[in-house]
Backbone as JSON, one array per atom type, in Angstrom:
{
  "sequence": "MTPHINAQKGDFAKLVLMPGDPLRAKYIADNYLENVKLVSNVRNMLMYTGSYKGNKISVAASGMGVASIGIYSYELFSEYGVEAIIRIGSSGSFKKEIKNFDLVLAKDCYGENTSFRENLIPNATEKIVYPTKELNDLIIKHAKKLNKQVKFERILTEEAFYSVKSIDERIKMSGGAVCVEMESYGLFTVAEKLNKKAACLLTISDNLVTKEYTTSEQRQNSFNEMMVLALDLAEDFQ",
  "N": [[6.84, 23.29, -125.28], [8.79, 23.17, -122.3], [11.86, 22.54, -120.28], [11.09, 20.5, -118.4], [8.59, 19.04, -119.23], [7.69, 17.65, -122.12], [4.99, 18.44, -123.29], [2.72, 19.48, -126.15], [1.94, 22.89, -126.58], [-1.81, 23.15, -124.77], [-2.12, 20.49, -124.37], [-2.52, 20.35, -121.75], [-4.96, 19.86, -119.41], [-8.17, 22.72, -117.82], [-7.7, 22.3, -115.39], [-5.31, 19.82, -113.51], [-4.85, 16.93, -111.76], [-2.51, 16.24, -109.26], [-0.52, 13.73, -108.28], [1.96, 12.29, -106.49], [3.52, 10.11, -107.12], [4.69, 8.67, -110.5], [3.35, 6.26, -111.45], [0.9, 6.34, -110.03], [-0.14, 8.11, -111.43], [-0.39, 7.05, -113.98], [-2.31, 4.83, -113.36], [-4.6, 6.25, -112.69], [-5.33, 7.55, -115.56], [-5.19, 4.93, -116.75], [-7.23, 3.66, -115.25], [-10.21, 5.96, -115.11], [-10.19, 7.29, -117.08], [-11.19, 8.54, -120.37], [-10.65, 8.37, -123.62], [-7.89, 8.94, -123.37], [-4.46, 10.52, -123.4], [-1.1, 10.24, -123.42], [0.92, 12.81, -122.49], [3.45, 13.62, -121.68], [6.38, 12.67, -121.24], [8.87, 13.38, -119.72], [12.04, 11.84, -118.04], [10.64, 9.9, -117.44], [8.44, 11.1, -115.75], [5.06, 10.88, -115.58], [2.99, 11.84, -117.72], [-1.07, 12.76, -118.48], [-3.7, 13.37, -120.39], [-6.74, 12.77, -120.33], [-10.75, 12.53, -120.54], [-13.28, 12.39, -118.02], [-16.37, 11.44, -117.04], [-16.7, 12.71, -119.7], [-15.7, 14.96, -119.48], [-12.53, 17.59, -119.5], [-9.71, 16.76, -118.05], [-6.66, 16.79, -116.71], [-3.57, 14.35, -115.4], [-0.99, 14.6, -113.2], [2.28, 13.56, -112.82], [4.02, 14.64, -110.15], [6.25, 13.87, -108.65], [8.92, 13.66, -105.44], [8.86, 15.99, -103.09], [9.32, 18.95, -101.96], [11.0, 20.66, -104.25], [10.67, 19.36, -106.38], [7.73, 19.66, -107.02], [7.8, 22.18, -106.95], [8.87, 22.78, -109.65], [7.49, 21.24, -111.64], [4.82, 22.07, -111.11], [4.8, 25.28, -111.89], [5.58, 24.98, -113.98], [3.86, 23.82, -115.13], [1.58, 25.93, -114.55], [2.17, 28.1, -116.01], [3.27, 28.15, -118.26], [1.5, 26.29, -119.73], [-1.25, 27.37, -119.71], [-2.54, 26.24, -117.44], [-5.04, 26.23, -114.79], [-5.68, 25.2, -112.36], [-4.41, 23.36, -109.6], [-4.9, 20.48, -108.09], [-2.86, 18.21, -105.5], [-2.6, 14.87, -105.16], [-2.43, 13.0, -102.91], [-0.28, 10.84, -100.6], [0.03, 10.56, -97.22], [1.04, 10.69, -93.66], [-0.3, 10.05, -90.5], [-0.63, 11.58, -87.52], [-2.46, 10.7, -85.48], [-3.75, 8.95, -83.56], [-6.72, 8.48, -84.45], [-7.28, 9.6, -86.89], [-7.05, 7.45, -89.45], [-6.01, 4.42, -91.54], [-6.06, 5.25, -94.88], [-8.11, 7.48, -94.89], [-9.36, 10.34, -95.35], [-7.72, 13.54, -96.11], [-7.99, 16.61, -96.56], [-6.35, 20.41, -96.55], [-6.61, 22.71, -94.96], [-4.75, 24.81, -94.66], [-0.99, 25.02, -94.4], [2.13, 24.56, -92.78], [5.39, 25.12, -93.04], [8.29, 23.99, -92.74], [10.95, 24.73, -93.74], [11.75, 27.73, -94.75], [13.06, 28.14, -97.17], [12.26, 27.5, -100.54], [10.3, 29.33, -100.93], [11.27, 31.7, -100.3], [12.79, 32.34, -102.27], [11.18, 32.64, -104.17], [9.42, 34.06, -103.67], [10.2, 37.33, -102.99], [11.57, 38.38, -100.06], [9.37, 36.55, -98.52], [8.77, 34.92, -96.25], [6.87, 33.2, -94.58], [5.37, 30.84, -92.21], [3.76, 29.38, -92.51], [1.43, 28.38, -94.84], [-1.42, 28.82, -97.42], [-4.21, 27.13, -99.22], [-6.01, 27.49, -102.23], [-9.25, 29.03, -101.17], [-11.52, 28.68, -103.07], [-11.2, 26.49, -104.15], [-10.89, 24.7, -102.3], [-13.32, 24.87, -101.68], [-15.06, 23.93, -103.4], [-13.93, 21.32, -103.88], [-15.28, 20.28, -101.27], [-18.49, 20.58, -101.38], [-18.03, 19.06, -103.26], [-17.5, 16.26, -102.28], [-19.46, 16.24, -100.49], [-21.49, 15.84, -102.41], [-20.89, 13.26, -103.4], [-21.09, 12.22, -100.82], [-18.81, 11.32, -98.84], [-16.39, 10.99, -96.93], [-14.79, 13.92, -95.66], [-11.55, 15.21, -93.5], [-10.97, 18.44, -92.43], [-7.93, 19.97, -92.09], [-5.13, 21.23, -90.62], [-1.87, 20.65, -92.04], [1.27, 18.96, -92.67], [4.51, 20.06, -93.99], [7.03, 18.3, -94.87], [10.56, 18.54, -95.14], [12.72, 16.29, -94.92], [12.02, 12.92, -95.02], [13.36, 11.01, -93.66], [12.47, 11.71, -90.54], [13.88, 12.6, -87.38], [12.38, 13.67, -85.22], [10.21, 14.13, -83.11], [6.94, 12.74, -83.2], [4.96, 14.42, -81.13], [6.92, 16.88, -80.35], [6.97, 17.31, -83.47], [3.77, 18.27, -84.25], [4.07, 20.45, -82.52], [5.84, 21.73, -82.75], [4.48, 22.96, -85.8], [2.11, 24.19, -85.07], [-0.14, 22.51, -84.7], [-0.45, 20.62, -87.02], [-2.29, 17.15, -88.45], [-1.28, 15.33, -89.76], [1.56, 14.28, -92.18], [3.41, 15.02, -95.39], [5.16, 15.72, -98.18], [5.01, 17.87, -100.35], [3.09, 19.83, -100.33], [3.8, 22.63, -99.4], [4.98, 23.84, -101.01], [3.45, 23.54, -103.5], [1.87, 25.12, -102.93], [2.6, 27.81, -102.79], [3.91, 28.19, -105.29], [1.58, 28.21, -106.44], [0.32, 30.88, -105.1], [2.61, 32.58, -105.93], [1.82, 32.57, -108.79], [-0.71, 33.57, -109.29], [-2.84, 31.48, -109.31], [-4.8, 28.82, -108.47], [-4.68, 26.53, -105.99], [-4.95, 23.14, -104.26], [-4.74, 20.08, -101.67], [-5.27, 17.06, -101.52], [-5.23, 14.71, -99.78], [-4.6, 11.18, -98.83], [-4.51, 8.92, -96.15], [-1.5, 7.1, -95.79], [-0.33, 5.71, -94.02], [-0.21, 5.38, -90.18], [1.31, 7.17, -87.45], [1.28, 6.47, -84.7], [0.25, 4.26, -84.49], [1.7, 2.47, -85.95], [0.91, 1.44, -88.38], [1.3, 0.39, -91.31], [1.31, 1.24, -94.77], [1.37, -0.97, -97.93], [3.61, -0.74, -100.8], [2.09, -0.95, -103.58], [-0.42, -0.6, -102.25], [-0.6, 1.87, -101.89], [-0.52, 2.95, -104.18], [-2.58, 2.06, -105.8], [-4.91, 1.89, -104.29], [-6.14, 4.06, -103.76], [-8.47, 5.1, -104.19], [-11.14, 6.34, -103.08], [-10.25, 9.12, -102.78], [-9.23, 9.64, -105.63], [-11.62, 9.4, -106.96], [-13.14, 11.53, -106.01], [-11.53, 14.47, -105.93], [-11.44, 14.36, -109.63], [-14.29, 14.04, -109.74], [-14.0, 16.93, -110.58], [-13.86, 18.11, -112.34], [-15.96, 19.03, -114.23], [-16.52, 21.54, -113.06], [-14.26, 22.82, -114.68], [-14.48, 23.1, -117.3]],
  "CA": [[8.03, 22.56, -124.63], [9.74, 23.33, -120.72], [12.61, 22.31, -119.49], [11.07, 19.33, -117.91], [7.52, 18.69, -119.69], [7.82, 17.46, -123.65], [4.16, 18.44, -124.33], [2.65, 20.65, -126.66], [0.6, 23.86, -125.72], [-3.0, 22.71, -125.48], [-2.22, 19.35, -124.4], [-3.36, 19.98, -120.65], [-6.74, 20.89, -119.17], [-7.34, 23.59, -117.13], [-7.54, 21.51, -113.72], [-4.62, 18.81, -112.67], [-4.06, 16.4, -110.49], [-1.07, 15.88, -109.48], [0.16, 12.85, -107.57], [3.47, 12.31, -106.66], [3.79, 8.72, -107.98], [3.97, 8.15, -111.97], [2.57, 5.0, -111.71], [-0.3, 6.52, -109.63], [-1.01, 9.29, -112.56], [-0.55, 6.01, -114.6], [-3.35, 3.94, -113.2], [-5.68, 6.86, -113.21], [-5.13, 7.59, -116.7], [-5.75, 3.61, -117.7], [-8.65, 2.86, -114.92], [-10.82, 6.55, -115.24], [-10.13, 8.37, -118.24], [-11.91, 8.18, -121.73], [-9.73, 9.02, -124.5], [-6.55, 9.37, -122.65], [-3.52, 10.66, -124.33], [-0.13, 10.23, -122.94], [1.08, 13.73, -123.18], [4.86, 14.38, -121.64], [6.94, 11.51, -120.04], [10.25, 13.62, -119.33], [11.98, 11.6, -117.2], [9.09, 9.21, -116.64], [7.52, 11.56, -115.43], [4.24, 10.59, -116.24], [1.56, 12.89, -117.66], [-1.98, 12.59, -118.89], [-4.73, 14.12, -120.91], [-8.44, 12.63, -120.84], [-11.98, 12.68, -120.23], [-13.96, 11.87, -116.97], [-17.87, 11.85, -117.2], [-16.84, 13.86, -120.74], [-15.09, 16.31, -119.25], [-11.41, 16.88, -120.43], [-8.69, 16.41, -117.47], [-5.22, 16.2, -116.77], [-3.3, 13.9, -114.16], [0.5, 14.42, -113.88], [2.84, 13.41, -111.4], [5.25, 15.6, -109.74], [8.01, 13.74, -107.96], [8.65, 13.71, -104.23], [9.68, 16.98, -102.19], [8.74, 20.63, -102.7], [11.94, 21.18, -105.58], [10.42, 18.92, -107.47], [6.52, 19.95, -107.35], [8.42, 23.23, -107.09], [9.5, 22.85, -111.24], [6.21, 20.45, -112.65], [3.37, 22.98, -111.06], [5.44, 26.59, -112.09], [5.78, 25.28, -115.76], [2.17, 23.62, -116.07], [0.94, 27.32, -114.62], [3.34, 29.34, -116.66], [3.67, 27.78, -119.62], [0.62, 25.41, -120.25], [-2.36, 27.51, -119.22], [-3.5, 25.45, -116.6], [-5.68, 26.95, -114.31], [-6.13, 25.31, -110.54], [-3.64, 21.79, -109.56], [-4.85, 19.23, -106.68], [-2.26, 17.76, -104.98], [-4.1, 14.03, -104.29], [-1.36, 11.9, -102.27], [-0.12, 10.42, -99.35], [0.25, 11.35, -96.08], [1.06, 9.93, -92.43], [-0.87, 10.14, -89.28], [0.46, 12.06, -86.46], [-2.99, 11.06, -84.62], [-4.31, 7.68, -83.45], [-7.95, 8.22, -84.4], [-7.34, 9.79, -88.14], [-6.66, 6.09, -89.75], [-5.56, 4.48, -92.96], [-7.01, 5.63, -96.06], [-8.91, 8.34, -94.36], [-9.25, 11.27, -96.29], [-7.37, 15.28, -95.0], [-8.24, 17.58, -97.16], [-5.63, 20.69, -96.23], [-6.91, 24.33, -94.7], [-3.76, 25.15, -94.7], [0.28, 23.98, -94.4], [2.98, 24.57, -92.4], [6.69, 24.71, -93.96], [9.73, 23.81, -91.74], [11.63, 25.52, -94.41], [11.16, 28.81, -96.18], [13.97, 28.35, -98.53], [11.63, 27.86, -100.8], [9.29, 30.75, -100.51], [12.67, 33.22, -100.42], [13.73, 32.17, -103.14], [10.24, 32.58, -105.36], [9.01, 35.28, -103.31], [11.14, 38.29, -102.37], [11.28, 38.74, -98.01], [8.45, 36.2, -98.24], [9.13, 34.03, -95.07], [5.57, 32.72, -94.09], [5.52, 29.43, -91.91], [1.93, 28.93, -92.94], [0.55, 29.03, -96.51], [-2.5, 28.42, -97.55], [-4.39, 26.75, -100.55], [-6.94, 28.5, -102.65], [-10.59, 28.46, -100.58], [-12.55, 28.65, -103.5], [-11.05, 24.92, -104.81], [-11.43, 23.86, -101.26], [-15.03, 24.53, -101.19], [-15.24, 23.18, -104.73], [-13.82, 19.96, -102.99], [-16.28, 20.05, -99.88], [-19.13, 20.65, -102.35], [-18.09, 17.77, -104.29], [-17.45, 15.09, -101.13], [-21.06, 16.2, -99.66], [-22.29, 15.14, -103.25], [-20.29, 12.09, -103.14], [-20.98, 11.23, -99.06], [-16.99, 10.79, -99.1], [-16.1, 11.99, -95.64], [-12.91, 14.52, -95.45], [-11.04, 15.8, -92.78], [-10.26, 19.89, -92.96], [-7.12, 20.09, -90.74], [-3.67, 22.11, -91.23], [-0.32, 19.67, -92.81], [2.53, 19.36, -92.22], [5.05, 19.34, -95.21], [8.52, 18.09, -93.99], [11.81, 18.31, -95.76], [13.5, 15.22, -94.61], [11.59, 11.82, -95.23], [13.1, 9.94, -92.24], [12.74, 12.38, -90.1], [14.64, 12.24, -85.68], [11.77, 14.63, -84.71], [9.42, 12.89, -82.61], [5.81, 13.15, -83.34], [4.77, 15.38, -80.4], [7.89, 18.27, -81.32], [6.22, 18.23, -85.28], [2.81, 18.61, -84.25], [4.21, 21.49, -81.79], [6.37, 22.71, -84.22], [3.68, 23.0, -86.76], [0.8, 24.63, -84.18], [-1.13, 21.26, -84.3], [-0.6, 19.62, -88.09], [-2.67, 16.41, -88.13], [-0.33, 14.87, -90.45], [2.89, 14.96, -92.83], [3.84, 14.86, -96.65], [6.33, 16.47, -98.53], [4.62, 19.07, -101.23], [1.9, 21.14, -100.6], [4.36, 23.8, -98.9], [5.75, 24.37, -102.04], [2.06, 23.93, -104.56], [0.46, 26.59, -102.3], [3.6, 28.96, -102.72], [3.57, 28.68, -106.99], [-0.18, 29.21, -107.21], [0.03, 31.78, -105.33], [3.33, 33.21, -106.98], [1.79, 33.11, -109.92], [-1.96, 34.01, -109.17], [-3.32, 30.53, -109.69], [-5.18, 27.44, -107.49], [-4.0, 25.0, -105.45], [-5.12, 22.61, -103.45], [-3.93, 19.37, -101.01], [-6.06, 16.0, -101.15], [-4.28, 13.42, -98.76], [-5.03, 9.42, -98.3], [-3.34, 8.91, -94.87], [-1.07, 5.89, -95.73], [0.6, 5.62, -92.51], [-0.34, 6.25, -89.27], [2.99, 7.14, -87.27], [1.27, 6.53, -83.28], [-0.26, 2.88, -84.66], [2.6, 2.0, -86.89], [0.18, 0.85, -89.3], [1.56, 0.92, -92.39], [0.47, 0.81, -96.21], [2.15, -1.55, -98.98], [4.05, 0.37, -102.22], [1.39, -1.56, -104.21], [-1.37, -0.04, -102.07], [-0.48, 3.01, -102.5], [-0.23, 3.31, -105.6], [-3.74, 1.42, -106.65], [-5.97, 1.26, -103.43], [-6.66, 5.22, -103.01], [-9.54, 5.57, -104.98], [-12.25, 7.47, -102.98], [-9.19, 10.43, -102.94], [-9.07, 9.65, -106.6], [-13.13, 9.67, -107.54], [-13.46, 13.2, -105.39], [-10.87, 14.75, -107.28], [-11.7, 13.2, -111.03], [-15.81, 14.69, -110.09], [-14.02, 18.95, -110.23], [-13.48, 17.71, -113.89], [-16.94, 19.39, -114.62], [-16.34, 22.48, -112.96], [-13.23, 23.64, -115.29], [-14.59, 23.32, -118.56]],
  "C": [[8.79, 23.35, -123.7], [10.67, 22.64, -121.03], [12.46, 20.93, -118.85], [10.03, 18.42, -118.33], [7.26, 18.73, -121.25], [6.14, 17.83, -124.25], [3.73, 19.8, -125.29], [1.6, 21.59, -126.26], [-0.91, 23.4, -126.3], [-3.45, 21.45, -124.92], [-2.43, 19.11, -122.86], [-4.63, 20.6, -120.56], [-6.74, 21.55, -118.14], [-7.07, 23.38, -115.71], [-6.92, 20.21, -113.84], [-4.54, 18.44, -111.84], [-3.17, 15.63, -110.66], [-0.77, 14.72, -108.42], [1.52, 12.91, -107.6], [4.18, 11.32, -107.4], [3.9, 9.21, -109.69], [2.97, 7.78, -112.1], [0.96, 5.16, -111.12], [-1.08, 7.58, -110.88], [-1.45, 7.98, -113.61], [-1.77, 4.99, -114.86], [-4.53, 5.04, -113.22], [-6.19, 6.97, -114.13], [-6.13, 5.98, -117.58], [-7.02, 3.21, -116.61], [-9.78, 3.93, -115.16], [-11.26, 7.06, -115.87], [-10.31, 7.95, -119.68], [-10.92, 9.08, -122.78], [-8.27, 9.64, -124.35], [-5.71, 9.41, -123.58], [-2.13, 11.3, -123.4], [0.78, 11.44, -123.53], [2.36, 14.56, -122.91], [5.16, 12.74, -120.28], [8.54, 11.84, -119.92], [10.94, 12.82, -118.48], [11.27, 10.45, -116.24], [8.73, 9.6, -115.56], [6.5, 11.71, -116.06], [3.06, 11.87, -116.64], [0.69, 12.76, -118.46], [-2.82, 13.55, -119.56], [-6.06, 13.17, -121.44], [-9.62, 12.72, -120.76], [-12.51, 11.88, -119.33], [-15.48, 12.25, -117.21], [-17.75, 12.49, -118.52], [-16.42, 14.81, -120.24], [-13.56, 16.37, -119.0], [-10.8, 17.71, -118.78], [-7.41, 15.79, -117.33], [-4.7, 15.72, -115.14], [-2.08, 13.98, -114.92], [1.03, 14.24, -113.0], [4.19, 14.47, -111.1], [6.27, 15.18, -108.81], [7.54, 13.67, -106.83], [9.47, 14.95, -103.95], [9.08, 18.28, -103.06], [9.69, 21.07, -103.97], [10.87, 20.65, -106.59], [8.4, 19.27, -107.99], [6.21, 21.38, -108.15], [8.25, 23.31, -108.99], [7.92, 22.17, -112.08], [5.08, 21.85, -112.59], [4.03, 24.4, -111.58], [5.28, 26.44, -113.59], [4.23, 24.84, -116.37], [1.53, 25.12, -115.85], [1.5, 28.33, -115.37], [2.63, 28.95, -117.78], [2.69, 27.0, -120.71], [-0.89, 25.68, -119.82], [-3.41, 26.72, -118.28], [-3.57, 26.11, -115.12], [-5.63, 26.45, -112.37], [-5.19, 23.24, -110.77], [-4.6, 21.3, -107.84], [-4.25, 18.03, -106.98], [-3.06, 16.44, -104.61], [-2.41, 13.25, -103.91], [-0.92, 11.39, -101.03], [0.18, 10.63, -98.31], [0.58, 10.1, -94.57], [0.27, 10.89, -91.66], [-0.32, 10.59, -88.69], [-1.2, 11.78, -85.31], [-3.92, 9.59, -84.81], [-5.79, 7.52, -84.51], [-8.11, 8.82, -86.02], [-6.52, 8.32, -88.31], [-6.21, 5.95, -91.07], [-6.42, 4.59, -93.76], [-8.37, 6.71, -95.33], [-8.7, 9.79, -95.48], [-9.2, 12.71, -95.9], [-7.2, 16.05, -96.51], [-7.45, 19.12, -96.77], [-6.2, 22.27, -95.83], [-6.03, 24.48, -94.55], [-2.27, 24.46, -94.19], [1.28, 24.74, -93.68], [4.34, 24.12, -93.15], [7.71, 24.6, -92.99], [10.42, 24.17, -92.44], [11.27, 26.37, -95.44], [12.27, 28.86, -96.95], [13.53, 28.72, -99.94], [11.14, 28.89, -101.76], [10.6, 31.86, -101.18], [12.84, 33.29, -101.59], [12.56, 32.45, -104.82], [9.51, 34.2, -105.24], [9.72, 36.19, -102.42], [10.51, 38.48, -100.61], [9.66, 37.98, -97.73], [9.06, 34.87, -97.26], [7.88, 33.55, -93.9], [5.91, 31.1, -93.43], [4.5, 28.6, -92.41], [2.01, 29.51, -94.16], [-0.75, 28.15, -96.56], [-3.48, 27.94, -99.31], [-5.72, 27.81, -100.89], [-8.87, 28.04, -102.02], [-11.47, 28.37, -101.55], [-12.52, 26.68, -103.85], [-11.66, 24.03, -103.35], [-12.42, 23.58, -101.16], [-15.67, 23.71, -102.59], [-15.29, 21.21, -103.98], [-14.92, 19.32, -101.83], [-17.65, 20.13, -100.57], [-19.12, 19.2, -102.62], [-18.04, 16.43, -103.33], [-18.3, 14.88, -100.33], [-21.77, 15.3, -101.08], [-22.19, 13.6, -103.2], [-20.28, 11.4, -101.88], [-19.86, 10.4, -98.69], [-17.19, 11.89, -97.67], [-14.65, 12.5, -95.77], [-13.0, 15.33, -94.24], [-10.24, 17.5, -93.19], [-9.55, 19.74, -91.41], [-5.67, 20.29, -91.8], [-2.86, 20.16, -91.18], [0.5, 20.33, -92.17], [3.63, 19.15, -93.15], [6.61, 19.79, -94.79], [10.3, 17.72, -95.04], [12.6, 16.46, -95.95], [12.48, 13.84, -94.43], [11.94, 11.03, -93.41], [13.71, 10.81, -91.11], [13.32, 12.02, -88.14], [13.49, 12.56, -85.32], [10.77, 13.63, -84.01], [7.61, 13.81, -82.82], [5.19, 14.37, -82.69], [5.83, 16.73, -80.68], [7.36, 18.01, -82.87], [4.55, 18.91, -84.72], [2.88, 20.4, -83.45], [4.3, 21.96, -82.35], [5.35, 23.79, -85.07], [2.14, 23.81, -86.01], [-0.74, 23.88, -84.62], [-1.45, 20.34, -85.82], [-1.09, 18.16, -87.89], [-1.93, 15.38, -88.58], [0.62, 15.57, -91.15], [2.97, 14.46, -93.74], [4.97, 15.75, -96.61], [6.13, 17.63, -99.7], [3.82, 20.2, -100.66], [2.67, 22.53, -100.4], [4.49, 24.57, -100.28], [4.83, 24.51, -103.55], [1.47, 24.99, -104.38], [1.49, 27.64, -103.06], [3.3, 29.47, -104.57], [2.54, 29.19, -106.86], [-0.1, 30.59, -106.63], [0.98, 33.03, -105.78], [2.72, 33.97, -108.36], [0.29, 33.66, -110.21], [-2.87, 32.74, -109.29], [-4.66, 29.56, -108.61], [-4.84, 26.53, -107.52], [-4.87, 24.6, -104.17], [-4.57, 21.39, -103.1], [-5.13, 18.26, -100.68], [-5.7, 15.05, -100.52], [-5.1, 12.21, -98.3], [-4.07, 9.17, -97.15], [-3.18, 7.38, -95.89], [-0.24, 5.41, -94.76], [0.44, 6.07, -90.91], [0.82, 6.0, -87.89], [2.24, 7.11, -85.73], [1.08, 4.57, -83.19], [0.53, 2.27, -85.06], [2.27, 1.1, -87.21], [0.58, 1.65, -90.35], [0.54, 0.04, -93.81], [1.72, 0.43, -97.4], [2.39, -0.12, -100.0], [2.85, 0.0, -103.09], [-0.21, -0.72, -103.8], [-1.57, 1.5, -102.03], [-0.75, 3.91, -103.51], [-1.57, 3.66, -106.45], [-5.08, 1.5, -106.03], [-6.5, 3.39, -103.3], [-7.77, 6.12, -103.87], [-10.72, 6.34, -104.67], [-11.43, 8.74, -103.32], [-9.53, 10.83, -104.41], [-10.73, 9.86, -107.41], [-13.07, 11.11, -107.14], [-12.98, 13.72, -106.28], [-11.67, 14.88, -108.64], [-13.47, 14.22, -110.9], [-15.51, 16.44, -110.11], [-14.06, 18.76, -111.5], [-14.57, 19.13, -114.44], [-17.22, 21.13, -114.25], [-15.06, 23.48, -113.39], [-13.49, 23.37, -116.8], [-14.78, 24.82, -119.41]]
}
């Protein structure tokens, strides 16, 4: 056990899918996994392991923000033998043409605040961090197999949900990010630090240009395209 995870050694699969919302983790476990077991529930940050199409896989909530995903990803990678984490989350679109429920795979990530990275990797002040190419390639391969459309773009990890910055300011600052979320900069940094694999697959939940928004229930239950795509990678981690 770790300070934030009360699972036992061996409870997690090599591949972990990581939504922010604990209830999204529960939704995946209830609707997609067989022989599923709740392996950790500290602070109600629900984490499950089961099988998908006969392949072992885990799903673990991360909470919101770089600090939260930083804690859980670090402990999963360092203490539980996890090899890869795919963040499966929601995001706000900066582009009219990138609509609600579209899938975006992060080709890289711009982080507006480097303090987390500097604390984890000495003298590392890079604003742009990268997912694992091998893992992204697998996601793209499975997307083609499942005939799912995925946009491959830069994303922005922002510290404040209620930002006063305009869309144009955020696009310019990040060098062209198409959407914003709050966790991937932390996940990619932890994976780099520990020599593990990480990726970020997002569903657009809100279009910040057209002001079209999804409900909390839709965000919890209706991101099935993203879930099925990420789950399909379980076969590559047995």
